PDB file of C-alpha atoms and ligand atoms in Angstrom:
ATOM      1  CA  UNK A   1      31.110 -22.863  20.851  1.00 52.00           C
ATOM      2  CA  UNK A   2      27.382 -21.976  21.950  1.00 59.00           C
ATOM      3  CA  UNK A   3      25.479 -20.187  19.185  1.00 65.00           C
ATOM      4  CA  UNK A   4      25.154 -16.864  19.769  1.00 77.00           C
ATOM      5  CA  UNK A   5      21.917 -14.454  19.021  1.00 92.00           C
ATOM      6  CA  UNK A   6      21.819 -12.353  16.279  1.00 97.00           C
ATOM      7  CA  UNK A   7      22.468  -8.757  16.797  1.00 98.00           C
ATOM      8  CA  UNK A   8      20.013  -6.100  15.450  1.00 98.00           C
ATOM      9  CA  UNK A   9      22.090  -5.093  12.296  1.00 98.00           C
ATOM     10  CA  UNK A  10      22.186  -9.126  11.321  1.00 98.00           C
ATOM     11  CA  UNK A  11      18.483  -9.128  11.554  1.00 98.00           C
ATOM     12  CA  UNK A  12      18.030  -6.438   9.590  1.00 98.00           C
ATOM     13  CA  UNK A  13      19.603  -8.767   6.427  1.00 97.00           C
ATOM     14  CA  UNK A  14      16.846 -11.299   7.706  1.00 96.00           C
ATOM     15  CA  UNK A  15      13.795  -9.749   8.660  1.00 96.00           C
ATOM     16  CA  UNK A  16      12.722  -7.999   5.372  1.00 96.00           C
ATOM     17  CA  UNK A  17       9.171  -6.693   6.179  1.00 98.00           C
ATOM     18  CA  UNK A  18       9.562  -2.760   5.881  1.00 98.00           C
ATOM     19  CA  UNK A  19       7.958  -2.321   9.551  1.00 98.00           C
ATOM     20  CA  UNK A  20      10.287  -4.814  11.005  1.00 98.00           C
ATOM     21  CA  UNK A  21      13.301  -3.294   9.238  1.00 98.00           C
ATOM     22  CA  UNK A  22      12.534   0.110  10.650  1.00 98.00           C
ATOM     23  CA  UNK A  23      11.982  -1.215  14.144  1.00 98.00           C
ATOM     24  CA  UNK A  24      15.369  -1.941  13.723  1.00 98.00           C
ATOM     25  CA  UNK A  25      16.942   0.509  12.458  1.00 98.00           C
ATOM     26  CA  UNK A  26      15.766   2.768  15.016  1.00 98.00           C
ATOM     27  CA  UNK A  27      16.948   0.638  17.875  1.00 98.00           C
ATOM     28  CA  UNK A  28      20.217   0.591  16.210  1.00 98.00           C
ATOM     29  CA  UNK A  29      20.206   4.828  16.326  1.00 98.00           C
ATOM     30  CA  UNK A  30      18.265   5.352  19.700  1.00 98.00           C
ATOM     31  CA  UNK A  31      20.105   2.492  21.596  1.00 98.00           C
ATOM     32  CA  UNK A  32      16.632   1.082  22.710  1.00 99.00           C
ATOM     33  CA  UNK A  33      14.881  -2.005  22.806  1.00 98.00           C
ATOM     34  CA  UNK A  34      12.562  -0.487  24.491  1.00 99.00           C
ATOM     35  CA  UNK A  35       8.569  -0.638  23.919  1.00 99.00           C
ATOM     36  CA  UNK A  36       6.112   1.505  26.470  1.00 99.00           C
ATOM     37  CA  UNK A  37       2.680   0.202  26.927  1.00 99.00           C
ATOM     38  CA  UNK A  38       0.614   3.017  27.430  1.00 99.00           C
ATOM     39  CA  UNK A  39      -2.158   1.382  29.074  1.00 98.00           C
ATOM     40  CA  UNK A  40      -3.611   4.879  30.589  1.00 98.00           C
ATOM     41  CA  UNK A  41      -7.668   5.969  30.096  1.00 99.00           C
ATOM     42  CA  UNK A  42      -7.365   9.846  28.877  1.00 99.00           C
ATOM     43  CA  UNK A  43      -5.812  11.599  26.494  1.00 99.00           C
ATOM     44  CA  UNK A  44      -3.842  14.014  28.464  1.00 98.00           C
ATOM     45  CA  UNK A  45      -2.283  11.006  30.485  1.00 98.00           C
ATOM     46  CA  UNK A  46      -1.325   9.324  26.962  1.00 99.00           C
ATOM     47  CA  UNK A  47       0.326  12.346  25.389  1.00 99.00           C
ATOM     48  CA  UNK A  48       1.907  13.013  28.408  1.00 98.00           C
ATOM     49  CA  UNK A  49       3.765   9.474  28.982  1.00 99.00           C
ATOM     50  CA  UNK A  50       4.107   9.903  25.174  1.00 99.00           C
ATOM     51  CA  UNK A  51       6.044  13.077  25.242  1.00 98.00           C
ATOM     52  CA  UNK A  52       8.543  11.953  28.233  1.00 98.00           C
ATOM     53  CA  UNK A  53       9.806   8.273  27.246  1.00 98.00           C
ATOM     54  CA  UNK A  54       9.465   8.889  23.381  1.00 98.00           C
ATOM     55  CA  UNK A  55      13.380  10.115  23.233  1.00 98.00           C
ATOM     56  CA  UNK A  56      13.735   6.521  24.643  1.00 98.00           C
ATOM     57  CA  UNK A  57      11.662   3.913  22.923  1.00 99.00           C
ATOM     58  CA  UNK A  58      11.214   2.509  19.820  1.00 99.00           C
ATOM     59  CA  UNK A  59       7.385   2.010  19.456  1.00 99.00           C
ATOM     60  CA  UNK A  60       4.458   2.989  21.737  1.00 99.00           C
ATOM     61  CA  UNK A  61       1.836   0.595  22.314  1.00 99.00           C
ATOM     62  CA  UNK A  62      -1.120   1.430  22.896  1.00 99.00           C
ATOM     63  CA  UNK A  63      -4.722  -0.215  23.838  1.00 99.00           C
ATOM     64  CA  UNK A  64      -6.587   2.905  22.287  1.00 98.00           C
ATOM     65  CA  UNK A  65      -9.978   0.927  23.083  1.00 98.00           C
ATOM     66  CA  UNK A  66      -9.494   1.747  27.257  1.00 98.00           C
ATOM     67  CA  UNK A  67      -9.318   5.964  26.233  1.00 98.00           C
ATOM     68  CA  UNK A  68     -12.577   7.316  28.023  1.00 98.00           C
ATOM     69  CA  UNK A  69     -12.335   9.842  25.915  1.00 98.00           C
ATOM     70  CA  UNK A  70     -11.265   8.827  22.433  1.00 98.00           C
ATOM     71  CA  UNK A  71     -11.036  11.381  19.498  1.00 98.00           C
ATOM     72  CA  UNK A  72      -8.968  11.046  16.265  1.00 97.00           C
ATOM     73  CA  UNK A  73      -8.594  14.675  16.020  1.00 98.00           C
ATOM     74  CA  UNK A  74      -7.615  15.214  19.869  1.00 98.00           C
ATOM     75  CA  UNK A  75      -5.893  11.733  20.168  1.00 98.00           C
ATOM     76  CA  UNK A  76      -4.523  10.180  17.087  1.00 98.00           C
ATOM     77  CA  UNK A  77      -3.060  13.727  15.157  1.00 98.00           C
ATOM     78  CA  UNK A  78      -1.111  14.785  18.246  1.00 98.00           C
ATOM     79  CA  UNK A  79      -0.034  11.528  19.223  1.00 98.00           C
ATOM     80  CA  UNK A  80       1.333  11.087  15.406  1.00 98.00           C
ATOM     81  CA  UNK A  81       3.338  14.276  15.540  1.00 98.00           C
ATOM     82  CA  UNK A  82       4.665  13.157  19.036  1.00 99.00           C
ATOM     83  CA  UNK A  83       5.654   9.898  16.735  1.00 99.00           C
ATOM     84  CA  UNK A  84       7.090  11.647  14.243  1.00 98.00           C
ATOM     85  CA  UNK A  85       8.827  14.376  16.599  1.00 98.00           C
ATOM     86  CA  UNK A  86      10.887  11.398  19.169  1.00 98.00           C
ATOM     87  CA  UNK A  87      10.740   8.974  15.961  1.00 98.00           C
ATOM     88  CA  UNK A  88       9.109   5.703  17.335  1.00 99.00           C
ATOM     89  CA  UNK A  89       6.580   3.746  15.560  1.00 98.00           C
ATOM     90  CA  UNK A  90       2.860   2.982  16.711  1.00 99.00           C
ATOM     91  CA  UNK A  91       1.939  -0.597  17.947  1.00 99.00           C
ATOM     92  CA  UNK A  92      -1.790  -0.963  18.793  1.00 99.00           C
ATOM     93  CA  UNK A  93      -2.244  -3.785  20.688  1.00 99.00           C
ATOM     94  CA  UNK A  94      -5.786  -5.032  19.692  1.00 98.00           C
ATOM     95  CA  UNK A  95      -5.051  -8.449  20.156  1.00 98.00           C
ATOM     96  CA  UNK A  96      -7.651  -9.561  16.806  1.00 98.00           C
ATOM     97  CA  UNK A  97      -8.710 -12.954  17.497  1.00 98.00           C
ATOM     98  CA  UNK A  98     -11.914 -13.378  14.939  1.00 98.00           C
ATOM     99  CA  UNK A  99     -12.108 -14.272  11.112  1.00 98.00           C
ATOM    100  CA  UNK A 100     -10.761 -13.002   8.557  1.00 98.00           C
ATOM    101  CA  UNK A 101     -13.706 -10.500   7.713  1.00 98.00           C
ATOM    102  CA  UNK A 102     -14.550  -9.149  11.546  1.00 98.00           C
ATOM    103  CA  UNK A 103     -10.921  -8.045  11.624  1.00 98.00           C
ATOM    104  CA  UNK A 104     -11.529  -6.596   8.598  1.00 98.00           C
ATOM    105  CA  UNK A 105     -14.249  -4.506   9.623  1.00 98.00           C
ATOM    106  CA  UNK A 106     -12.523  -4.286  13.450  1.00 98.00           C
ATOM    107  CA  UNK A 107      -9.304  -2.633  11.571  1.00 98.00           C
ATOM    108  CA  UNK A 108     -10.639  -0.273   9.537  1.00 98.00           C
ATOM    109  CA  UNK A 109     -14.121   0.798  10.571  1.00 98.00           C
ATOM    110  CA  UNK A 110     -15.678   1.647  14.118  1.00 98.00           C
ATOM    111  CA  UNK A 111     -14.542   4.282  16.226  1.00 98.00           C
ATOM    112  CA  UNK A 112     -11.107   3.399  16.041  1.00 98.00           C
ATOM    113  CA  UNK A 113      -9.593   3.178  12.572  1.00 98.00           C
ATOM    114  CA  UNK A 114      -6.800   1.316  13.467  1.00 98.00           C
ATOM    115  CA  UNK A 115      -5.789   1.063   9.955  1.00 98.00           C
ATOM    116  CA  UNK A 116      -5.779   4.573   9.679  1.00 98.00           C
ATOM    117  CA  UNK A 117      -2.789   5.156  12.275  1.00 98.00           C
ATOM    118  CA  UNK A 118      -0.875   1.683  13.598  1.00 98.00           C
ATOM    119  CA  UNK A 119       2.424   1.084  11.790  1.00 98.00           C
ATOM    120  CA  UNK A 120       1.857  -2.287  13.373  1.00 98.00           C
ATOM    121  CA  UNK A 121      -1.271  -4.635  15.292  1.00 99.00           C
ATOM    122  CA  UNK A 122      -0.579  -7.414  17.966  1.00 99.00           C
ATOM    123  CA  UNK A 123      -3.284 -10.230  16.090  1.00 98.00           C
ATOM    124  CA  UNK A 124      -4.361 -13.350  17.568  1.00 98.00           C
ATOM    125  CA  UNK A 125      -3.722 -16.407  15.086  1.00 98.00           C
ATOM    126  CA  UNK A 126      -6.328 -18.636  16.778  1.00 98.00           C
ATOM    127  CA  UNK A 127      -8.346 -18.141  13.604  1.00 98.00           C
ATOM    128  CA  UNK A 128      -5.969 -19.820  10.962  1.00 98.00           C
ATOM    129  CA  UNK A 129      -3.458 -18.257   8.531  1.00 98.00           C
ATOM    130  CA  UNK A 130      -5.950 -16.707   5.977  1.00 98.00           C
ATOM    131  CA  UNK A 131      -7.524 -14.654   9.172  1.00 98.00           C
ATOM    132  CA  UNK A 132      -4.336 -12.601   8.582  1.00 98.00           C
ATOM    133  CA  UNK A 133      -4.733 -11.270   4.913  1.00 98.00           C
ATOM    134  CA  UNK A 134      -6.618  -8.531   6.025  1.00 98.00           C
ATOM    135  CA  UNK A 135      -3.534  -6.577   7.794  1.00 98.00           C
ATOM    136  CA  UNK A 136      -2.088  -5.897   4.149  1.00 91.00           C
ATOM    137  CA  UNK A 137      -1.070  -1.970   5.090  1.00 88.00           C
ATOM    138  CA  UNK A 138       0.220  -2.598   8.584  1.00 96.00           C
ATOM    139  CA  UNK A 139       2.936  -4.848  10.086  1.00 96.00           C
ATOM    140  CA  UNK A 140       1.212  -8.134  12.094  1.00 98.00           C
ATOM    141  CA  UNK A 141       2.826  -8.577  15.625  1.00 99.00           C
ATOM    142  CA  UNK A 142       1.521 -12.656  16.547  1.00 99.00           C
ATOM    143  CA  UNK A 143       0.860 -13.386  20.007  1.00 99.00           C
ATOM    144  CA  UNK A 144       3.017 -17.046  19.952  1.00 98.00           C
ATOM    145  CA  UNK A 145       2.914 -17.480  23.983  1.00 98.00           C
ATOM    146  CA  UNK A 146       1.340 -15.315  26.799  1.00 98.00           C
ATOM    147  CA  UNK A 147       2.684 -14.128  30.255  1.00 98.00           C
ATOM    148  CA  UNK A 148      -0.448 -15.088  32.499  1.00 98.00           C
ATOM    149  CA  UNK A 149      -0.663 -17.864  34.666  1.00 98.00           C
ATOM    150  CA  UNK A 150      -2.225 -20.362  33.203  1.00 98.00           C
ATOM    151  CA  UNK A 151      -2.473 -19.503  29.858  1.00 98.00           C
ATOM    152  CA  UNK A 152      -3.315 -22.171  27.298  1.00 98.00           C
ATOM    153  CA  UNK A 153      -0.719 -21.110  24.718  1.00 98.00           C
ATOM    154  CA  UNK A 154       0.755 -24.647  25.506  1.00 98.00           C
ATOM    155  CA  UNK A 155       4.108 -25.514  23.671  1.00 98.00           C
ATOM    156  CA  UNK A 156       1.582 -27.492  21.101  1.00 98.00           C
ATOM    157  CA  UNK A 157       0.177 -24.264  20.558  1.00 98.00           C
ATOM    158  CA  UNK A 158       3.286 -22.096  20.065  1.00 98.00           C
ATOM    159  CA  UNK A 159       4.591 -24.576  17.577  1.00 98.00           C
ATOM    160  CA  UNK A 160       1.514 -23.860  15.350  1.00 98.00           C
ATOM    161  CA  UNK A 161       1.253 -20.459  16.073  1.00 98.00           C
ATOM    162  CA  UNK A 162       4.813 -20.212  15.338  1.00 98.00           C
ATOM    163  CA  UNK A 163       4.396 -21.864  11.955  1.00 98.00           C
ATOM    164  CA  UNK A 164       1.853 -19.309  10.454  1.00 98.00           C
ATOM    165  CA  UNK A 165       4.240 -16.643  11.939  1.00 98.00           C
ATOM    166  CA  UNK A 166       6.909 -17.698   9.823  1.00 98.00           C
ATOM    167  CA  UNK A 167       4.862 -18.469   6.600  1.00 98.00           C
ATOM    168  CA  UNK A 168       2.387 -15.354   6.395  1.00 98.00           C
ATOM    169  CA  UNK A 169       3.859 -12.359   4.389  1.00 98.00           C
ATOM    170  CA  UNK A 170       2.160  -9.668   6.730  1.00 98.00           C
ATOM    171  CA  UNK A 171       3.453 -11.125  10.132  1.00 98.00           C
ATOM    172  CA  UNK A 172       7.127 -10.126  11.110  1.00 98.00           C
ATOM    173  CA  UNK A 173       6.543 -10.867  14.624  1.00 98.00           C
ATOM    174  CA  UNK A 174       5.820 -12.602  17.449  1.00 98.00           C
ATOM    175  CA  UNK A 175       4.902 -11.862  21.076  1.00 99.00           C
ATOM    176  CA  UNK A 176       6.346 -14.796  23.673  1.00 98.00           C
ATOM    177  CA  UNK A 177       7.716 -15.798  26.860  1.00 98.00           C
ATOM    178  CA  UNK A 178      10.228 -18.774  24.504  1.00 98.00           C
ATOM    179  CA  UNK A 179      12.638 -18.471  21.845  1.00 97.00           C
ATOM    180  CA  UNK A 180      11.867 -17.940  17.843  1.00 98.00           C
ATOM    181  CA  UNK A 181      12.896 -18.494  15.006  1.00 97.00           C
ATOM    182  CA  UNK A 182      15.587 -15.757  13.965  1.00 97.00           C
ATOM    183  CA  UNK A 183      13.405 -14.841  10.726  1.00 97.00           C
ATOM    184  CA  UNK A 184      11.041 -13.100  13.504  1.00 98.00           C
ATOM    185  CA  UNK A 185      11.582  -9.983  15.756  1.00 98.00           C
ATOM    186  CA  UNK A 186      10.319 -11.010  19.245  1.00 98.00           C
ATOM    187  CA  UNK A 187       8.116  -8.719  21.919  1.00 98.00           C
ATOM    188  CA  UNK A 188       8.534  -9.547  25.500  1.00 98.00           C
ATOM    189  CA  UNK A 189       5.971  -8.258  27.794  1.00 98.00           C
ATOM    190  CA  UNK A 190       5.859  -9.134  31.374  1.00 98.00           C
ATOM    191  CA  UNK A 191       8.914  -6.719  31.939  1.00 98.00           C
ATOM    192  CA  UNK A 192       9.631  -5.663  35.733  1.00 98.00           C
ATOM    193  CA  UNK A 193      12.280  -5.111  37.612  1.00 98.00           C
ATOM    194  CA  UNK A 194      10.657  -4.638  40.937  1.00 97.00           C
ATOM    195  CA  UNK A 195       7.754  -6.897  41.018  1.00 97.00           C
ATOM    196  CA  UNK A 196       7.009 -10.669  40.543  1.00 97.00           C
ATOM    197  CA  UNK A 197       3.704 -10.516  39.786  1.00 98.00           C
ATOM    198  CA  UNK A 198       0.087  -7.701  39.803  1.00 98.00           C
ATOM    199  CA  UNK A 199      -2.352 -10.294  41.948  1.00 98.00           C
ATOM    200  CA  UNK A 200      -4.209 -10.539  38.626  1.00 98.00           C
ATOM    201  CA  UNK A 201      -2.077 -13.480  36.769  1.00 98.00           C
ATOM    202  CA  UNK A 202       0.491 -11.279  35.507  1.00 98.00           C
ATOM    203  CA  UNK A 203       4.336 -12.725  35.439  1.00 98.00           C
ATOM    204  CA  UNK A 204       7.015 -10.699  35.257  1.00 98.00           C
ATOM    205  CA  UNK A 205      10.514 -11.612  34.305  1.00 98.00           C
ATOM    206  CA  UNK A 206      13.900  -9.065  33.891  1.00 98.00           C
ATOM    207  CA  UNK A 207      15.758  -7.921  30.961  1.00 98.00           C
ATOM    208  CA  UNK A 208      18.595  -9.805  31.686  1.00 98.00           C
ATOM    209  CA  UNK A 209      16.374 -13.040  31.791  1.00 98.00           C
ATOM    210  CA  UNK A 210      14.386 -11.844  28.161  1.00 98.00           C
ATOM    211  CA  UNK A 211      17.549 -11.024  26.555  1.00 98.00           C
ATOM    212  CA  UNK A 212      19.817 -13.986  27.933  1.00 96.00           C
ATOM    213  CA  UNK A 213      17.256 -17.194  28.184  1.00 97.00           C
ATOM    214  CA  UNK A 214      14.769 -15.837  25.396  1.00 98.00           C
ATOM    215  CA  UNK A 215      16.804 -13.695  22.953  1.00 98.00           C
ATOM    216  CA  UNK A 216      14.478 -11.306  22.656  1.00 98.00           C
ATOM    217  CA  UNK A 217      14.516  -8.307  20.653  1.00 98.00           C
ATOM    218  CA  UNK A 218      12.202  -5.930  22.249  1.00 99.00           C
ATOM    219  CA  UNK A 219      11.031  -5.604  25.727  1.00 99.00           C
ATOM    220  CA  UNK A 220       7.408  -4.277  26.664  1.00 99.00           C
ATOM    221  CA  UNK A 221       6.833  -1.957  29.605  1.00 99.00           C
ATOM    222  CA  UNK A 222       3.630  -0.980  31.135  1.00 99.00           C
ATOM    223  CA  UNK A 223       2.958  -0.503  35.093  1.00 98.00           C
ATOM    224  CA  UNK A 224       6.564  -0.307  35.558  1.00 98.00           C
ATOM    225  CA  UNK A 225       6.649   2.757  33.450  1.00 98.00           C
ATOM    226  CA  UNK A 226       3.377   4.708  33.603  1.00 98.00           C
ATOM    227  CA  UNK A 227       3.151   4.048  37.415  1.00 98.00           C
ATOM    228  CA  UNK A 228       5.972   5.212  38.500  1.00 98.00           C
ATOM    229  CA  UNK A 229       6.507   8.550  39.819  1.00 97.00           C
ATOM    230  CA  UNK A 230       8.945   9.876  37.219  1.00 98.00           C
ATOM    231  CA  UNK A 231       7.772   7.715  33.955  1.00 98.00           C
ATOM    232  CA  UNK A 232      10.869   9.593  32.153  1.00 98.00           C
ATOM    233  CA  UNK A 233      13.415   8.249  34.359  1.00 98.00           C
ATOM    234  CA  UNK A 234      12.290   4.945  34.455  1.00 98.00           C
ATOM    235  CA  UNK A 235      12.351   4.963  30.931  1.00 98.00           C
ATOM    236  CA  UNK A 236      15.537   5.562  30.702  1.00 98.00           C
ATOM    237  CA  UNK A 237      16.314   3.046  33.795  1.00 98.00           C
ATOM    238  CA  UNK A 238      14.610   0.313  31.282  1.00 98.00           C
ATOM    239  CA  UNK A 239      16.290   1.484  28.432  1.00 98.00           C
ATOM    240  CA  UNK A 240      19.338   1.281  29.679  1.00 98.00           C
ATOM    241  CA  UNK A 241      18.669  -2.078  31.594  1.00 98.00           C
ATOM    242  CA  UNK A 242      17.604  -3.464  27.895  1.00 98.00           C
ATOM    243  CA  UNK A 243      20.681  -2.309  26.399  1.00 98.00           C
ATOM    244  CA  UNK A 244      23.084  -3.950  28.470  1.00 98.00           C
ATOM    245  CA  UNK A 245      21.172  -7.098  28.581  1.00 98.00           C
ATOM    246  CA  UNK A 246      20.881  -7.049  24.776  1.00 98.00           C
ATOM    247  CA  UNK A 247      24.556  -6.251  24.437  1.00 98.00           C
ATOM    248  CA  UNK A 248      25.687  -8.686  27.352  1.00 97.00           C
ATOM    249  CA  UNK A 249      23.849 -11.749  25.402  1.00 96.00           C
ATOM    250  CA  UNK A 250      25.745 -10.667  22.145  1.00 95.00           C
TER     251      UNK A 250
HETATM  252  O1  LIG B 301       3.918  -4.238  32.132  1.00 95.95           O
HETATM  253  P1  LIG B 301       2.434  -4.427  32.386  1.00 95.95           P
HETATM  254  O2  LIG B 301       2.122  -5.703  33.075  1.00 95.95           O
HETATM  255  O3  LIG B 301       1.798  -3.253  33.056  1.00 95.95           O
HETATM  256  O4  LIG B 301       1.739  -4.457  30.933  1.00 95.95           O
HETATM  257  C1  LIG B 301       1.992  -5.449  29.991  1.00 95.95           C
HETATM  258  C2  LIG B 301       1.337  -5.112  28.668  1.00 95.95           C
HETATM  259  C3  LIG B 301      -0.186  -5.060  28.715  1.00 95.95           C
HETATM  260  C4  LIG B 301      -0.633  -6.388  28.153  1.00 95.95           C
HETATM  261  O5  LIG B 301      -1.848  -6.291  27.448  1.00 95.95           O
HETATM  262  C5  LIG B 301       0.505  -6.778  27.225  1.00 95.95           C
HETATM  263  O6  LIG B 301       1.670  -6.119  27.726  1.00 95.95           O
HETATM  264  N1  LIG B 301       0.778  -8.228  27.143  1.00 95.95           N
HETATM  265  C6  LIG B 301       0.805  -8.885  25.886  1.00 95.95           C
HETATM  266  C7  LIG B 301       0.923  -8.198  24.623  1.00 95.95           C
HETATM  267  C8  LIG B 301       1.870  -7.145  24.421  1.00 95.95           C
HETATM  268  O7  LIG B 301       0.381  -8.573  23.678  1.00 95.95           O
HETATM  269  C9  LIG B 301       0.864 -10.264  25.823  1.00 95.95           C
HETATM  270  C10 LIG B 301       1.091 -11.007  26.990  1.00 95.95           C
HETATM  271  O8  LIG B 301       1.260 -12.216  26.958  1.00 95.95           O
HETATM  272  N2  LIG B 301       1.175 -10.335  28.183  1.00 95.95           N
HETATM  273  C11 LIG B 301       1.047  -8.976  28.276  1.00 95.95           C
HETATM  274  O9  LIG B 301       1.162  -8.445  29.382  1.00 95.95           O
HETATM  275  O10 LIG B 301      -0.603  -4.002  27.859  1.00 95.95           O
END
C-alpha cells in the first residue's frame, strides 16, 4: 500500500517547536490550511483584509517593509488584537538572507522590530546554519525551493537547504514547491485557482496539486485573495478548497 501523508494531529507528535505545534492546533480547530499574504501598501488596506479572512486562516503573512505608511502604534497594536481576536498567528515574510549578525540587527532594530511582533520569519539559509541562531524568540520558516521561473533553488540546493532545516533547533519549516521531510511543516505559495502565471515569473499551482503531489501542510494566498472583489469570500473559497484537498490526500 502507498504511504500515506501524515495528518495534522500526527504531526503535532512530530513537530515539537511550540510555533509549529500551535500552527497546528489551530488548523485542527478552524478547519484551515489556509495562509493570506497580505502583500497590500497601507494600513487601512492591511487591517481591512485582516479583519475579513482572519475567521479563516491560520497565520497572516505579511511583507510589513512595502507599508507606505508604517507605524507600530497604528499598524502592529491593531493588527495584534485582530490576531488575537480571529486567533491566527503572524508570519513576516522578510526573507533574511545575510549573516548571522545583519539579521540580527535586521530582526530586532530598524523601523520594523520584527522581533517585537512575528510569531514566525520566512529566513533565507544561503548563509549557513549558524546564520540562524539569531531567530531564538521566533519560529524560522526556510525557504527550501521557490515558485519563480527560473529560480536557482536547484534540487542540489534543496537537499542542503533541507539539511539545515532539519538540524537547526529554531527552524520548524520550510517553504517549497517538493516534498519534505515529515519532521517539517511545509508552506506552499504559488496558490491560484484561476491563473497560471502574473507575467512577472510567478507559477501557480492548485490545492489539489500542493496537497496531493507535494503533501503540503499550508497553502499561501496572495493576489488571489487581496485582489479579488470580495477578499472574504474567496477566503473562504480557498479555505475550503484546502480542506478538501488536505482531507482527500489523507
Ligand atoms: O499569491 P501571490 O502570487 O500573490 O503571492 C505569493 C506570496 C508573495 C511571495 O513573496 C511569497 O508568496 N512567495 C514565497 C514565500 C512565501 O516565501 C516564496 C516563493 O517561492 N514564492 C512566493 O510567491 O508574498
Amino acid at each position: 500500500e502507498e504511504e500515506k501523508r501524515l495528518s495534522y494531529e500526527q504531526k503535532l507528535d512530530i513537530c515539537d517547536h511550540s510555533i509549529a505545534q500551535k500552527l497546528l492546533e489551530i488548523a485542527i480547530e478552524k478547519k484551515s490550511n489556509l495562509i493570506v499574504s497580505a502583500d497590500v501598501t497601507t494600513t487601512q488596506e492591511l487591517l481591512a483584509l485582516a479583519e475579513k479572512v482572519g475567521p479563516h486562516i491560520v497565520a497572516l503573512k505579511t511583507h510589513i517593509d512595502i507599508l507606505i505608511d508604517f507605524d507600530s502604534d497604528n499598524t502592529i497594536l491593531p493588527l495584534k488584537d485582530l490576531a488575537t481576536k480571529y486567533n491566527f498567528l503572524l508570519m513576516e515574510d522578510r526573507k533574511f538572507a545575510d549573516i548571522g549578525n545583519t539579521q540580527e540587527l535586521q530582526f530586532a532594530y530598524g523601523t520594523y522590530k520584527i522581533s517585537n511582533w512575528a510569531d514566525f520569519v520566512t529566513a533565507q539559509v544561503i548563509a549557513g546554519y549558524d546564520s540562524l541562531d539569531c531567530f531564538r524568540n521566533v519560529g524560522v520558516v526556510a525557504i527550501i525551493g521557490m515558485s519563480s521561473k527560473g529560480t536557482l533553488t536547484d534540487a542540489d540546493y534543496r537537499e542542503d537547504a533541507t539539511k539545515i532545516a532539519l538540524s537547526h533547533p529554531n527552524v520548524f519549516g520550510g517553504v517549497a514547491q517538493n516534498k519534505v521531510p515529515n519532521e517539517l511543516l511545509l508552506f506552499t505559495p504559488g496558490i491560484n485557482l484561476a491563473d497560471a502565471g502574473d507575467g512577472k515569473g510567478q507559477q501557480y499551482n492548485t490545492p489539489e496539486h500542493a496537497f496531493t503531489q507535494l503533501e503540503t501542510d499550508f497553502i499561501i494566498v496572495g493576489r488571489g485573495i487581496y485582489k479579488s472583489t470580495d477578499a472574504e469570500k474567496s477566503a473562504l473559497t480557498y479555505k475550503i478548497a484546502g480542506w478538501s484537498a488536505y482531507e482527500a490526500s489523507l
